[in-house]
Amino acid sequence: MSGHAPKSRVTVAEPGWVKALIMLAGLGFLGFFILLPLAAVFTEALRRGLGAYFEALVEPDALAAIKLTLLVAVIAVPVNVVFGVAAAWAIAKHKFPGKSLLLTLIDLPFSVSPVISGLVYVLLFGAHGLMGPFLREHGVQIVFAVPGLVLATMFITFPFVARELIPLMQAQGVDEEEAAITLGASGWQTFRRVTLPNIRWGLLYGVLLCNARAMGEFGAVSVVSGHIRGETNTMPLHVEILYNEYNFVAAFAVASLLAILALVTLVAKSLLEWRHGAELAATARRH
Amino acid sequence: MSINIKNLTKRFGGFAAVDGIDLDIQSGELMALLGPSGSGKTTLLRMIGGLDFADEGTLLIEGEDATVSEPHARRVGFVFQHYALFRHMSVFENVAFGLRVSRRKPKISDADIRTRVMNLLELVQLAPLSGRYPNQLSGGQRQRVALARALATEPRVLLLDEPFGALDAKVRKELRRWLRDIHKGMGVTTVFVTHDQEEALELADRVAILNKGRIEQVGTPAEVYDNPASAFVCDFLGGGTRLDCVVADGAAVIAGARVPVVNALPPAGPATAYIRAHDIDLAEPGEAGTLSATIRLIQPVGPQLRLDLNLDGKVVEAVLDRHATTTPLTPGQTVSLRLRRANVYAG
């Protein structure tokens, strides 16, 4: 947040051409690694015109992938909001044994390769997995089905909300909650009327990031999906399949939807940082 | 609403923040808990308010056992050191909060809430700012909102944690007077925590002085100032200069001069004397019972003349009436001092 950073009064001693060179290098890097690929996605998607583009999107398998991605996000994101708020609340506002262990566990999905995360679910719930026989007996299919996709996505995205809220809630302290309690509020009233409104922008920020990842996740989902067309393919998986079949226009058309999601997320994130930077301060420093 | 505290103890880990405190606070009293940081005064206040719970001992509010009861059942108002205003609510909503979450049946109507809140905001002279948010207020205004909010639920006891700690001297003085007026007007039993002895002595009906989780002395401001029960209390209440002395023949002898002792005289032998800056006079040179000292520094401060004196290598502070001091004084000059009185403690 440059708006909140103290203005540096140190005179920059580098000559103008050095500054220009550094800036050019920065912009060049940005252009080459971010803008160029982004442009490539849209150019490839529109190579055969708008007609082919939309055709690729309304094709039944593509529609199924879009629906599935939305379904997974609609389940995983709210669950992680509940979990993230609860975990952040417990960690930031209370003292209890095992607190640092919980903090470490929350970070686990960030440090484990997504493929491993997916594999764990296969090992647990797959046909030959630990719970496989039990699940088969009861006619429940998790791996290579929607429940597996949801579980893997939830695992991958669960740090986003908690990680965003913990520093924010720690910075806010417990004074306001204590004030609410002495004024006669119950635990729930305190949470709903005091804690929640104080973290709303940080929460929205966390939800945005969580959602972007939930829709874009590839590795873990790929392992548990089974790649059944029209049934267990999410958008990123569908893109891969189309690409491997040399169906570039369709692949990039679906990919462009993910790119648009990324752009929307970025704009919303910037808007939040600009409008409510103070309430995200802890995050702004970290990212 | 009286408060009776018996043997109240609170430990954090192995450390006893409050260590077996007994204290009775009378109904309608304005009581100060005075002590240095870490003395346990805030922990004691939080236990009265139900924000911390005692490990041992009992706490009665109005004769009812409140040792383990929930904060809302105690009906206390708490004003936090940093105000703890709800940052996302307007001044009006801050004050209305306690009424909106009230579990009383029937529910308080919106019209009643409006009247009550506006009356309180009138009282704290903030009615025109009812739509503002906490970050749009000055420190003194926030403090008054915090007070109005605590009073909204008509508490039996008002608890304030370092109420004026974060304010500048002028605002602090105004708010002190104003808190005393409100206390007088409402008659609500009030306990406040402070580390500022002047604030405690000026404002409170009685002062409890805490040190290391225990109470050193309880009394009216005059009592504790005139008769400090221990060296700690004396030192904390502006004991002045500390000098070694010897107790003999029913008096304290400092550097050969006999000095009248205010408090109960400790047993004969070496002792420590505290002499307040106001209790030192200049005397005629060579007069009996006086001490010879050199002036190090002279500072005229308003109506006072502050002197730093060198007495056998110890720095002694004296405060004289600037207009009553007719003898011209210069640094380096040797003068005679008369110590009018001292508080003397064993050891």
XYZ file of C-alpha atoms in Angstrom:
634
model
C 0.000 0.000 0.000
C 2.084 2.890 -1.235
C -0.567 5.342 -0.003
C 0.185 4.429 3.602
C 3.927 3.989 3.359
C 5.909 6.942 4.645
C 7.238 8.992 1.758
C 10.925 8.428 1.370
C 12.907 11.644 1.514
C 16.193 10.057 0.558
C 17.457 11.585 -2.641
C 18.008 8.861 -5.189
C 21.562 9.212 -6.358
C 21.399 6.980 -9.451
C 21.593 8.801 -12.757
C 18.494 8.975 -14.911
C 19.538 6.305 -17.394
C 20.013 3.746 -14.589
C 16.517 4.402 -13.309
C 15.145 4.116 -16.826
C 16.993 0.859 -17.338
C 15.714 -0.638 -14.087
C 12.176 0.417 -14.884
C 12.437 -0.972 -18.371
C 13.743 -4.262 -17.018
C 10.823 -4.451 -14.577
C 8.226 -3.624 -17.185
C 9.854 -5.933 -19.701
C 9.762 -8.797 -17.254
C 6.130 -8.083 -16.439
C 5.236 -7.882 -20.125
C 7.065 -11.022 -21.060
C 5.861 -13.238 -18.256
C 2.375 -11.896 -17.585
C 0.944 -9.689 -20.303
C 2.249 -11.681 -23.250
C 0.841 -15.030 -22.077
C -2.429 -13.352 -21.194
C -2.650 -11.827 -24.649
C -1.716 -15.173 -26.160
C -4.625 -16.857 -24.368
C -7.139 -14.466 -25.893
C -5.548 -14.408 -29.349
C -5.510 -18.184 -29.557
C -9.074 -18.398 -28.247
C -10.330 -15.934 -30.852
C -8.186 -17.225 -33.729
C -11.216 -18.593 -35.580
C -13.544 -15.792 -34.645
C -16.177 -15.187 -32.003
C -18.445 -17.905 -33.360
C -15.928 -20.681 -32.784
C -15.091 -19.158 -29.411
C -18.640 -19.306 -28.091
C -19.245 -22.656 -29.720
C -16.347 -24.075 -27.715
C -17.864 -22.696 -24.535
C -21.395 -24.037 -25.003
C -20.260 -27.462 -26.099
C -21.784 -29.979 -23.580
C -18.509 -31.159 -22.061
C -17.290 -27.580 -21.632
C -20.605 -26.578 -20.032
C -20.367 -29.569 -17.711
C -16.814 -28.552 -16.737
C -17.920 -24.981 -16.030
C -20.867 -26.185 -13.955
C -18.692 -28.616 -12.025
C -16.081 -25.953 -11.305
C -18.780 -23.623 -10.016
C -20.297 -26.401 -7.919
C -16.957 -27.278 -6.349
C -16.252 -23.617 -5.559
C -19.752 -23.056 -4.190
C -19.185 -25.865 -1.690
C -15.474 -25.449 -0.912
C -15.386 -21.671 -0.460
C -18.208 -21.365 2.120
C -16.846 -24.333 4.070
C -13.444 -22.688 4.162
C -14.972 -19.383 5.185
C -16.550 -21.055 8.201
C -13.400 -22.990 8.996
C -11.096 -20.014 8.354
C -13.091 -17.625 10.520
C -13.334 -20.186 13.317
C -9.626 -21.009 13.197
C -8.555 -17.376 12.991
C -10.878 -16.466 15.837
C -9.541 -19.259 18.012
C -5.910 -18.471 17.235
C -6.055 -14.684 17.367
C -8.372 -14.161 20.304
C -7.659 -17.054 22.639
C -4.816 -18.812 24.347
C -4.846 -22.586 24.350
C -2.362 -25.434 24.264
C -1.517 -26.609 20.758
C -2.067 -23.183 19.219
C 1.230 -23.147 17.332
C 0.566 -26.678 16.115
C -2.761 -25.531 14.691
C -1.017 -22.606 12.995
C 1.467 -24.990 11.403
C -1.293 -27.312 10.251
C -3.127 -24.432 8.616
C -0.033 -23.758 6.535
C 0.351 -27.402 5.541
C -1.529 -27.156 2.209
C 0.846 -24.363 1.178
C 3.905 -26.465 1.825
C 2.729 -29.788 0.416
C 2.700 -30.393 -3.328
C -0.926 -30.409 -4.568
C -0.322 -33.749 -6.259
C 0.550 -35.280 -2.894
C -2.588 -33.772 -1.389
C -4.643 -35.433 -4.111
C -2.865 -38.737 -3.682
C -3.623 -38.751 0.026
C -7.329 -38.755 -0.778
C -6.893 -41.576 -3.256
C -5.012 -43.566 -0.624
C -7.706 -42.862 1.938
C -10.901 -43.168 -0.060
C -9.868 -45.009 -3.253
C -11.037 -48.525 -4.099
C -7.855 -49.987 -2.604
C -7.535 -47.287 0.022
C -7.933 -47.472 3.755
C -11.645 -46.711 3.761
C -12.265 -48.164 0.281
C -14.049 -51.381 1.290
C -16.218 -49.578 3.820
C -17.230 -46.956 1.280
C -17.978 -49.534 -1.402
C -20.196 -51.460 1.001
C -22.253 -48.340 1.609
C -22.307 -47.364 -2.033
C -20.443 -44.131 -1.549
C -17.981 -43.028 -4.183
C -15.559 -40.288 -3.268
C -12.530 -40.642 -5.474
C -13.168 -40.174 -9.229
C -16.399 -38.393 -8.277
C -17.584 -34.958 -7.182
C -17.023 -35.516 -3.420
C -13.338 -36.199 -4.057
C -12.993 -33.022 -6.112
C -14.636 -30.998 -3.365
C -12.450 -32.549 -0.655
C -9.221 -31.975 -2.560
C -10.185 -28.395 -3.379
C -11.129 -27.700 0.224
C -7.794 -29.023 1.410
C -5.819 -26.936 -1.056
C -7.710 -23.708 -0.336
C -8.218 -23.871 3.375
C -5.297 -21.616 4.386
C -6.494 -18.616 2.360
C -9.204 -17.276 4.629
C -7.506 -18.198 7.913
C -4.132 -16.776 6.835
C -5.746 -13.518 5.819
C -7.700 -13.121 9.038
C -5.203 -14.206 11.704
C -2.852 -11.191 11.483
C -5.807 -8.835 11.112
C -7.583 -10.204 14.172
C -4.373 -10.285 16.176
C -3.761 -6.638 15.348
C -7.305 -5.730 16.412
C -6.900 -7.390 19.801
C -9.708 -8.396 22.127
C -10.585 -4.997 23.605
C -13.757 -4.514 21.611
C -14.956 -8.031 22.340
C -14.354 -7.516 26.042
C -16.215 -4.224 25.886
C -19.153 -5.972 24.208
C -19.202 -8.660 26.880
C -19.189 -6.185 29.755
C -22.084 -4.431 28.027
C -24.071 -7.641 28.273
C -23.607 -9.175 24.825
C -23.583 -12.957 24.536
C -20.747 -14.750 22.765
C -22.724 -14.976 19.538
C -23.870 -11.341 19.690
C -20.277 -10.284 20.269
C -19.122 -12.263 17.267
C -21.891 -11.110 14.961
C -22.023 -7.457 15.977
C -18.381 -6.733 16.793
C -15.899 -9.322 15.512
C -17.451 -10.017 12.124
C -17.993 -6.389 11.041
C -14.394 -5.624 11.971
C -13.029 -8.309 9.680
C -15.516 -8.051 6.819
C -13.104 -6.576 4.259
C -10.307 -8.906 5.216
C -12.753 -11.776 4.953
C -13.900 -10.700 1.495
C -10.264 -10.470 0.439
C -9.616 -13.985 1.700
C -12.737 -15.270 -0.052
C -11.567 -13.779 -3.356
C -8.196 -15.485 -3.164
C -9.755 -18.715 -1.937
C -12.258 -18.698 -4.786
C -9.648 -17.970 -7.437
C -7.597 -20.908 -6.242
C -10.617 -23.198 -5.859
C -11.626 -22.615 -9.484
C -8.098 -22.746 -10.830
C -6.707 -25.709 -8.886
C -5.191 -28.349 -11.125
C -2.788 -30.741 -9.386
C -4.752 -32.156 -6.495
C -7.984 -32.197 -8.486
C -6.296 -33.937 -11.369
C -5.268 -36.845 -9.160
C -8.725 -37.472 -7.675
C -10.767 -36.624 -10.758
C -10.339 -39.691 -12.988
C -10.871 -37.355 -15.982
C -14.316 -38.590 -16.902
C -15.561 -36.216 -19.584
C -18.692 -34.334 -18.751
C -18.654 -35.779 -15.236
C -15.472 -35.196 -13.248
C -13.603 -32.686 -15.369
C -13.278 -29.210 -13.926
C -12.293 -26.312 -16.171
C -8.524 -26.595 -15.714
C -8.698 -30.342 -16.397
C -10.916 -29.783 -19.419
C -8.397 -27.300 -20.797
C -5.663 -29.895 -20.505
C -7.673 -32.566 -22.288
C -8.619 -30.241 -25.134
C -5.062 -29.110 -25.504
C -3.742 -32.657 -25.619
C -6.244 -33.343 -28.380
C -4.800 -30.408 -30.380
C -8.125 -28.619 -30.068
C -6.377 -25.314 -29.403
C -9.260 -22.920 -29.975
C -11.505 -24.740 -27.532
C -8.689 -25.175 -25.017
C -7.868 -21.484 -25.068
C -11.516 -20.487 -25.060
C -12.070 -22.304 -21.769
C -8.706 -21.051 -20.525
C -9.812 -17.510 -21.316
C -12.672 -17.906 -18.846
C -10.132 -18.723 -16.136
C -8.041 -15.764 -17.248
C -11.096 -13.500 -16.970
C -11.727 -14.872 -13.485
C -8.125 -14.019 -12.607
C -8.527 -10.489 -13.963
C -11.787 -9.923 -12.112
C -10.175 -11.214 -8.914
C -7.220 -8.911 -9.433
C -9.401 -5.864 -9.978
C -11.592 -6.683 -6.974
C -8.495 -7.243 -4.859
C -6.990 -3.933 -5.919
C -10.279 -2.166 -5.252
C -10.380 -3.656 -1.750
C -6.784 -2.683 -1.092
C -7.445 0.821 -2.312
C -10.734 1.381 -0.468
C -10.095 -0.566 2.729
C -6.321 -0.828 2.881
C -6.246 0.025 6.563
C -8.400 -2.974 7.372
C -6.117 -5.232 5.392
C -2.942 -3.611 6.587
C -1.465 -6.773 7.962
C -1.891 -8.436 4.604
C -0.714 -5.546 2.510
C 2.610 -5.723 4.274
C 2.898 -9.463 3.838
C 2.093 -9.931 0.167
C -23.480 -0.947 45.671
C -20.757 -2.164 47.961
C -17.969 -4.460 46.850
C -16.307 -6.836 49.291
C -13.113 -8.533 48.269
C -11.653 -11.305 50.404
C -8.273 -12.939 49.826
C -8.593 -12.519 46.062
C -5.722 -14.173 44.208
C -4.930 -14.467 40.510
C -1.915 -16.269 39.113
C -0.540 -16.181 35.593
C 1.703 -19.205 35.344
C 3.715 -19.168 38.549
C 3.390 -15.418 39.000
C 0.764 -14.076 41.402
C -0.488 -10.885 39.747
C -2.964 -10.395 42.578
C -1.863 -11.990 45.805
C -4.473 -12.341 48.535
C -6.115 -8.931 48.421
C -8.754 -7.842 50.950
C -10.635 -4.670 50.131
C -14.039 -3.237 50.972
C -15.480 -0.585 48.723
C -18.482 1.274 50.073
C -21.625 2.005 48.137
C -21.312 5.232 46.154
C -17.632 5.534 46.830
C -15.052 6.768 44.320
C -12.091 4.494 44.856
C -8.669 4.665 43.248
C -6.421 1.650 42.791
C -2.977 3.199 42.640
C 0.277 1.440 41.904
C 3.172 1.089 39.504
C 2.832 -1.077 36.407
C 2.813 -4.749 37.315
C 1.338 -4.086 40.745
C -1.825 -6.020 39.927
C -4.216 -3.086 39.909
C -5.596 -3.735 36.429
C -5.949 -7.470 37.103
C -7.917 -6.647 40.254
C -10.178 -4.304 38.275
C -10.706 -6.930 35.575
C -11.680 -9.475 38.206
C -14.260 -7.078 39.621
C -15.563 -6.600 36.070
C -15.677 -10.322 35.291
C -13.038 -10.210 32.543
C -10.636 -12.303 34.622
C -11.544 -14.865 37.227
C -9.880 -15.361 40.591
C -7.967 -18.519 41.443
C -8.753 -18.041 45.124
C -10.839 -15.809 47.333
C -14.295 -14.305 47.010
C -15.814 -11.202 45.507
C -19.171 -9.880 46.686
C -21.090 -7.206 44.832
C -23.950 -5.816 46.860
C -23.618 -8.812 49.171
C -24.066 -11.358 46.350
C -21.260 -13.721 45.495
C -19.959 -12.605 42.091
C -16.625 -14.440 42.130
C -17.438 -16.587 39.117
C -20.510 -14.888 37.647
C -20.563 -13.721 34.032
C -19.875 -10.044 33.321
C -23.456 -9.282 32.255
C -24.840 -10.721 35.488
C -22.662 -8.351 37.526
C -24.111 -5.245 35.908
C -20.879 -3.338 35.848
C -19.759 -0.702 33.365
C -16.190 -0.940 32.180
C -14.170 1.848 30.567
C -11.050 0.524 28.885
C -7.671 2.170 28.836
C -7.713 2.616 25.072
C -11.504 3.120 25.062
C -12.191 0.004 22.957
C -14.923 1.811 21.039
C -16.548 -0.252 18.296
C -14.719 1.145 15.310
C -17.377 0.308 12.759
C -20.247 1.902 14.724
C -21.210 5.554 15.050
C -21.037 7.276 18.414
C -24.788 6.759 18.749
C -24.576 3.033 18.037
C -21.632 2.636 20.395
C -23.664 4.053 23.252
C -26.790 2.139 22.192
C -24.962 -1.202 22.033
C -25.589 -2.251 25.627
C -29.302 -1.492 25.240
C -29.609 -3.327 21.928
C -28.065 -6.539 23.246
C -29.912 -6.344 26.550
C -31.521 -9.619 27.596
C -34.178 -7.788 29.543
C -37.768 -8.643 28.682
C -39.623 -6.891 27.219
C -37.120 -5.532 24.726
C -36.309 -1.864 25.009
C -38.070 -0.042 22.185
C -36.134 1.910 19.574
C -37.737 5.108 20.774
C -36.592 4.448 24.337
C -33.096 3.610 23.152
C -32.992 6.852 21.194
C -34.062 8.905 24.230
C -31.637 7.178 26.573
C -28.680 7.468 24.219
C -29.328 11.108 23.411
C -29.669 11.914 27.124
C -26.322 10.294 27.796
C -24.706 12.075 24.879
C -26.084 15.355 26.269
C -24.521 14.448 29.594
C -21.106 13.897 28.032
C -21.621 16.914 25.747
C -21.330 14.931 22.550
C -24.908 15.058 21.228
C -23.903 16.979 18.080
C -21.342 14.291 17.222
C -23.683 11.304 17.516
C -23.233 10.395 13.838
C -19.445 10.435 13.872
C -17.215 7.384 13.952
C -14.570 6.778 16.632
C -11.675 7.566 14.289
C -13.172 11.015 13.704
C -12.984 11.917 17.405
C -10.239 13.312 19.604
C -8.897 11.288 22.528
C -10.961 13.208 25.076
C -14.133 12.757 23.017
C -13.505 9.031 22.660
C -13.056 8.767 26.390
C -16.410 10.468 26.934
C -18.122 8.159 24.443
C -16.614 5.188 26.280
C -17.992 6.540 29.527
C -21.446 7.172 28.079
C -21.453 3.658 26.640
C -20.553 2.162 30.016
C -23.264 4.189 31.749
C -25.991 3.310 29.234
C -26.839 -0.003 30.860
C -27.230 1.681 34.259
C -24.459 -0.286 35.926
C -24.273 -0.818 39.664
C -20.526 -0.319 39.553
C -18.416 1.740 37.165
C -14.884 0.488 36.526
C -12.282 2.574 34.727
C -8.853 1.360 33.645
C -6.326 4.226 33.458
C -9.124 6.506 32.277
C -6.937 9.500 31.524
C -3.689 7.753 30.715
C -3.575 8.511 27.017
C -4.676 12.150 27.171
C -2.696 15.353 27.295
C -2.426 17.282 30.558
C -5.101 19.892 29.888
C -7.775 17.477 28.669
C -6.902 15.174 31.532
C -7.564 17.866 34.076
C -10.915 18.781 32.513
C -12.011 15.174 32.337
C -11.048 14.545 35.943
C -13.244 17.326 37.187
C -15.969 16.207 34.897
C -15.780 12.551 36.029
C -16.055 13.705 39.631
C -19.165 15.724 38.776
C -20.767 12.765 37.023
C -19.923 10.509 39.932
C -21.478 12.984 42.330
C -24.559 13.329 40.156
C -25.209 9.617 39.648
C -23.756 8.256 42.865
C -22.633 5.073 41.184
C -19.888 3.158 42.982
C -16.768 3.838 40.950
C -13.374 2.176 40.937
C -10.562 3.477 38.764
C -7.042 2.309 38.168
C -4.172 4.748 37.828
C -0.423 4.947 38.162
C -0.587 8.709 38.626
C -0.557 9.576 42.329
C -1.737 13.122 41.726
C -4.765 11.833 39.841
C -5.614 9.356 42.597
C -5.224 11.897 45.393
C -7.167 14.581 43.570
C -10.101 12.492 42.446
C -10.759 9.634 44.828
C -12.675 9.409 48.089
C -10.267 6.681 49.108
C -7.076 5.325 47.602
C -5.755 1.758 47.722
C -2.046 1.589 47.017
C -0.881 -1.673 45.458
C 2.545 -3.160 45.180
C 3.467 -6.590 43.814
C -0.087 -7.885 43.967
C -0.728 -6.785 47.519
C -2.350 -3.777 49.112
C 0.115 -1.605 50.980
C -2.373 0.879 52.361
C -5.982 2.006 52.023
C -7.170 5.404 53.149
C -8.423 8.840 52.207
C -6.032 10.891 50.081
C -5.076 12.971 53.127
C -4.473 9.889 55.280
C -2.229 8.128 52.810
C -0.342 11.293 51.973
C 0.177 12.423 55.529
C 0.725 8.993 57.030
C 2.224 6.615 54.502
C 2.176 3.163 56.062
C 5.341 1.953 54.382
C 8.457 3.191 52.658
C 6.911 2.065 49.349
C 3.775 4.155 49.830
C 5.790 7.136 50.945
C 8.101 6.834 47.953
C 5.242 6.302 45.517
C 3.243 9.289 46.783
C 6.107 11.657 46.110
C 8.216 10.893 49.150
C 10.840 13.379 48.094
C 14.450 12.763 48.892
C 15.556 9.572 50.539
C 18.240 9.996 53.178
C 19.927 7.635 55.593
C 19.315 8.459 59.227
C 19.678 7.052 62.680
C 16.786 6.684 65.101
C 17.808 7.522 68.666
C 16.118 9.033 71.738
C 12.727 9.241 70.060
C 13.871 11.238 67.015
C 15.574 10.813 63.676
C 19.041 12.206 63.297
C 20.161 13.143 59.798
C 23.769 14.257 59.404
C 23.802 15.347 63.043
C 20.530 17.313 62.923
C 17.391 16.146 64.747
C 14.346 16.057 62.496
C 10.738 15.714 63.726
C 9.178 12.442 62.558
C 5.579 12.341 61.330
C 4.843 8.636 61.407
C 5.273 5.964 64.071
C 8.939 5.885 64.922
C 10.758 2.667 64.007
C 12.993 1.011 66.623
C 16.322 2.653 67.415
C 19.082 2.073 64.878
C 19.786 2.912 61.243
C 16.698 3.842 59.196
C 15.599 5.556 55.997
C 14.053 9.008 56.045
C 11.944 10.594 53.286
C 11.843 14.370 53.162
C 9.396 16.049 50.810
C 10.580 19.006 48.833
C 7.953 21.241 50.490
C 9.204 20.329 53.955
C 12.563 21.996 53.533
C 13.117 25.627 54.594
C 16.099 27.881 54.326
C 17.411 28.863 57.778
C 19.791 31.440 59.205
C 23.364 30.170 58.965
C 24.575 28.514 62.163
C 21.100 28.068 63.624
C 20.696 24.981 65.813
C 19.359 21.803 64.129
C 20.140 22.904 60.591
C 22.162 21.289 57.849
C 24.621 22.863 55.537
C 24.209 22.274 51.792
C 25.412 23.709 48.498
C 23.064 24.938 45.774
C 23.561 23.032 42.521
C 20.742 24.407 40.442
C 17.997 27.026 40.765
C 14.833 26.773 38.675
C 11.976 29.231 38.980
C 8.799 27.337 37.964
C 5.711 29.497 38.126
C 5.143 30.443 41.749
C 7.795 28.003 42.943
C 11.517 28.135 43.270
C 12.987 24.679 42.800
C 16.401 24.007 44.227
C 18.725 21.099 43.679
C 20.978 20.969 46.721
C 24.070 18.985 47.467
C 23.975 17.555 50.999
C 27.058 15.488 51.756
C 27.131 14.210 48.176
C 23.355 13.419 48.038
C 21.077 15.436 45.803
C 18.201 16.947 47.781
C 15.247 18.621 46.110
C 13.600 21.595 47.757
C 10.644 23.715 46.675
C 10.314 27.231 48.060
C 7.697 29.912 47.599
C 9.277 32.173 45.003
C 7.742 35.360 46.326
C 8.501 34.598 49.978
C 12.162 33.972 49.295
C 13.871 37.319 49.785
C 17.479 36.216 50.203
C 19.274 36.265 46.864
C 20.442 32.765 45.876
C 23.125 31.750 43.409
C 24.388 28.336 42.328
C 27.432 27.226 44.279
C 26.319 29.139 47.357
C 26.296 27.332 50.715
C 23.021 27.582 52.613
C 21.531 26.262 55.865
C 18.533 23.955 55.632
C 15.884 23.158 58.174
C 14.050 19.872 57.595
C 10.580 20.468 58.967
C 9.469 16.856 59.084
C 10.339 13.432 57.782
C 8.748 10.028 57.323
C 11.067 7.421 58.722
C 11.027 3.673 58.040
C 13.191 0.899 59.424
C 15.963 -0.392 57.187
